[in-house]
Amino acid sequence: MHLEAARARLERIDGDPEAYVRSHVHRLEALRRAGHVERIDADRWKIPTDIAERGMAYDARNRGSDFSVRVLSALNLDQQVGSDGATWLDRELVSPSRATLANSGFSREVSEAMERHAKSRQHEPRHSARRWSSPRLQGPYRQSGTH
């Protein structure tokens, strides 16, 4: 992305355009060393159409032990906001060790979704809170004091 295009976009979210470009140039240099992209001159690169797949494969091969990815919910953020069932957003909202989120990018989207979800829960009837508690076993399934 050209610096001027990045500048306008990033300044709207209080980002640093120069840092944004530097981080991408750094990434492109790593991909160049790995043989995935070619530097044409100081400001231009030849980038293949499958660069995203190449980048993921490069990361998985070279940094597999540095990070891991885990699916925390099968629902996207908008689906979680409107969900009647317990979601990852609910778990985060009540967690004593709630994640610290940045005020940009996906972290901002998560924060906004949490706010919308919390507001939607405030308008629920009080009796609906019962569905959030753990089920009580009844009849022959009831747990007794003797085993």
Short mmCIF file of C-alpha atoms in Angstrom, two decimals:
data_model
loop_
_atom_site.label_atom_id
_atom_site.label_comp_id
_atom_site.label_asym_id
_atom_site.label_seq_id
_atom_site.Cartn_x
_atom_site.Cartn_y
_atom_site.Cartn_z
CA MET A 1 0.00 0.00 0.00
CA HIS A 2 1.31 3.43 -0.86
CA LEU A 3 2.23 5.62 2.13
CA GLU A 4 -0.26 8.39 1.23
CA ALA A 5 -3.12 5.90 0.96
CA ALA A 6 -2.09 4.34 4.27
CA ARG A 7 -1.77 7.77 5.91
CA ALA A 8 -5.37 8.80 5.24
CA ARG A 9 -6.73 5.44 6.35
CA LEU A 10 -4.61 5.13 9.51
CA GLU A 11 -4.99 8.71 10.71
CA ARG A 12 -8.75 8.10 10.98
CA ILE A 13 -8.03 5.45 13.64
CA ASP A 14 -5.11 7.28 15.30
CA GLY A 15 -2.57 4.93 13.74
CA ASP A 16 1.01 5.68 12.71
CA PRO A 17 1.29 5.45 8.89
CA GLU A 18 5.09 5.34 8.86
CA ALA A 19 5.15 2.48 11.39
CA TYR A 20 2.49 0.69 9.35
CA VAL A 21 4.57 0.90 6.18
CA ARG A 22 7.81 -0.01 8.03
CA SER A 23 6.17 -3.14 9.46
CA HIS A 24 4.99 -4.20 6.00
CA VAL A 25 8.40 -3.55 4.43
CA HIS A 26 9.98 -5.61 7.23
CA ARG A 27 7.52 -8.42 6.50
CA LEU A 28 8.17 -8.19 2.76
CA GLU A 29 11.92 -8.42 3.39
CA ALA A 30 11.42 -11.64 5.37
CA LEU A 31 9.26 -13.04 2.56
CA ARG A 32 11.90 -11.95 0.00
CA ARG A 33 14.59 -13.84 1.90
CA ALA A 34 12.31 -16.88 1.88
CA GLY A 35 11.89 -16.54 -1.92
CA HIS A 36 8.21 -15.56 -1.92
CA VAL A 37 8.40 -11.95 -3.16
CA GLU A 38 10.85 -9.95 -5.26
CA ARG A 39 12.04 -6.41 -4.60
CA ILE A 40 11.98 -4.36 -7.82
CA ASP A 41 13.40 -1.15 -6.31
CA ALA A 42 13.31 0.78 -3.01
CA ASP A 43 9.54 1.34 -3.16
CA ARG A 44 8.19 -1.44 -5.40
CA TRP A 45 7.74 -5.17 -4.95
CA LYS A 46 6.63 -8.03 -7.18
CA ILE A 47 4.07 -9.92 -5.09
CA PRO A 48 2.45 -13.19 -6.28
CA THR A 49 -1.33 -13.57 -6.17
CA ASP A 50 -1.06 -16.39 -3.60
CA ILE A 51 0.98 -14.30 -1.14
CA ALA A 52 -1.49 -14.83 1.74
CA GLU A 53 -1.16 -18.62 1.48
CA ARG A 54 2.61 -18.38 1.13
CA GLY A 55 2.81 -16.09 4.16
CA MET A 56 0.72 -18.45 6.30
CA ALA A 57 2.82 -21.43 5.23
CA TYR A 58 6.00 -19.46 5.97
CA ASP A 59 4.72 -18.53 9.45
CA ALA A 60 3.57 -22.06 10.22
CA ARG A 61 6.91 -23.52 9.19
CA ASN A 62 9.14 -20.92 10.85
CA ARG A 63 7.19 -19.76 13.86
CA GLY A 64 4.99 -22.68 14.76
CA SER A 65 6.23 -22.81 18.32
CA ASP A 66 5.88 -19.03 18.84
CA PHE A 67 2.12 -18.88 18.53
CA SER A 68 -1.01 -20.94 18.21
CA VAL A 69 -4.51 -20.30 16.97
CA ARG A 70 -7.57 -21.53 18.80
CA VAL A 71 -11.21 -21.10 17.78
CA LEU A 72 -13.02 -19.56 20.74
CA SER A 73 -16.45 -19.48 19.13
CA ALA A 74 -18.08 -20.91 16.04
CA LEU A 75 -20.15 -17.70 15.87
CA ASN A 76 -18.83 -14.44 14.45
CA LEU A 77 -19.09 -11.28 16.60
CA ASP A 78 -22.43 -10.11 15.17
CA GLN A 79 -23.95 -13.56 15.71
CA GLN A 80 -22.69 -13.56 19.30
CA VAL A 81 -24.18 -10.12 19.99
CA GLY A 82 -27.63 -11.36 19.00
CA SER A 83 -27.34 -14.88 20.40
CA ASP A 84 -29.75 -16.15 23.06
CA GLY A 85 -27.25 -18.73 24.29
CA ALA A 86 -24.03 -18.25 26.23
CA THR A 87 -21.22 -17.03 23.97
CA TRP A 88 -17.54 -16.17 24.14
CA LEU A 89 -18.60 -12.53 24.59
CA ASP A 90 -20.57 -13.54 27.71
CA ARG A 91 -17.57 -15.41 29.11
CA GLU A 92 -15.32 -12.39 28.51
CA LEU A 93 -17.83 -9.96 30.03
CA VAL A 94 -17.95 -11.90 33.32
CA SER A 95 -14.32 -13.01 33.40
CA PRO A 96 -12.20 -11.72 36.30
CA SER A 97 -9.17 -11.86 33.97
CA ARG A 98 -10.77 -10.12 31.01
CA ALA A 99 -8.49 -9.62 27.98
CA THR A 100 -6.99 -6.16 27.51
CA LEU A 101 -7.96 -4.96 24.05
CA ALA A 102 -6.33 -2.32 21.85
CA ASN A 103 -8.45 0.51 20.50
CA SER A 104 -7.90 -0.37 16.85
CA GLY A 105 -8.52 -3.13 14.33
CA PHE A 106 -10.20 -6.34 15.41
CA SER A 107 -9.73 -5.47 19.09
CA ARG A 108 -11.91 -2.40 18.58
CA GLU A 109 -14.55 -4.56 16.87
CA VAL A 110 -14.51 -6.95 19.84
CA SER A 111 -14.89 -4.06 22.32
CA GLU A 112 -17.82 -2.64 20.37
CA ALA A 113 -19.46 -6.08 20.13
CA MET A 114 -19.05 -6.53 23.91
CA GLU A 115 -20.72 -3.17 24.54
CA ARG A 116 -23.63 -3.99 22.20
CA HIS A 117 -24.00 -7.45 23.74
CA ALA A 118 -23.95 -6.10 27.31
CA LYS A 119 -26.61 -3.51 26.41
CA SER A 120 -28.79 -6.15 24.79
CA ARG A 121 -28.54 -8.27 27.96
CA GLN A 122 -29.63 -5.32 30.15
CA HIS A 123 -32.98 -5.24 28.38
CA GLU A 124 -33.78 -8.91 28.99
CA PRO A 125 -36.47 -9.79 31.55
CA ARG A 126 -35.05 -10.68 34.96
CA HIS A 127 -36.40 -14.27 34.83
CA SER A 128 -34.31 -15.01 31.73
CA ALA A 129 -31.21 -15.14 33.93
CA ARG A 130 -32.23 -18.69 34.92
CA ARG A 131 -31.09 -20.02 31.56
CA TRP A 132 -27.52 -18.88 32.34
CA SER A 133 -27.24 -20.94 35.52
CA SER A 134 -26.13 -24.54 35.49
CA PRO A 135 -28.89 -27.08 35.12
CA ARG A 136 -30.21 -28.75 38.25
CA LEU A 137 -30.58 -32.50 37.96
CA GLN A 138 -33.99 -33.85 38.86
CA GLY A 139 -35.45 -37.23 39.72
CA PRO A 140 -33.25 -40.32 39.42
CA TYR A 141 -30.39 -38.21 37.97
CA ARG A 142 -30.12 -36.05 41.09
CA GLN A 143 -26.74 -36.30 42.75
CA SER A 144 -26.96 -37.68 46.27
CA GLY A 145 -24.61 -37.30 49.20
CA THR A 146 -23.71 -41.00 49.15
CA HIS A 147 -21.88 -42.75 46.33
#
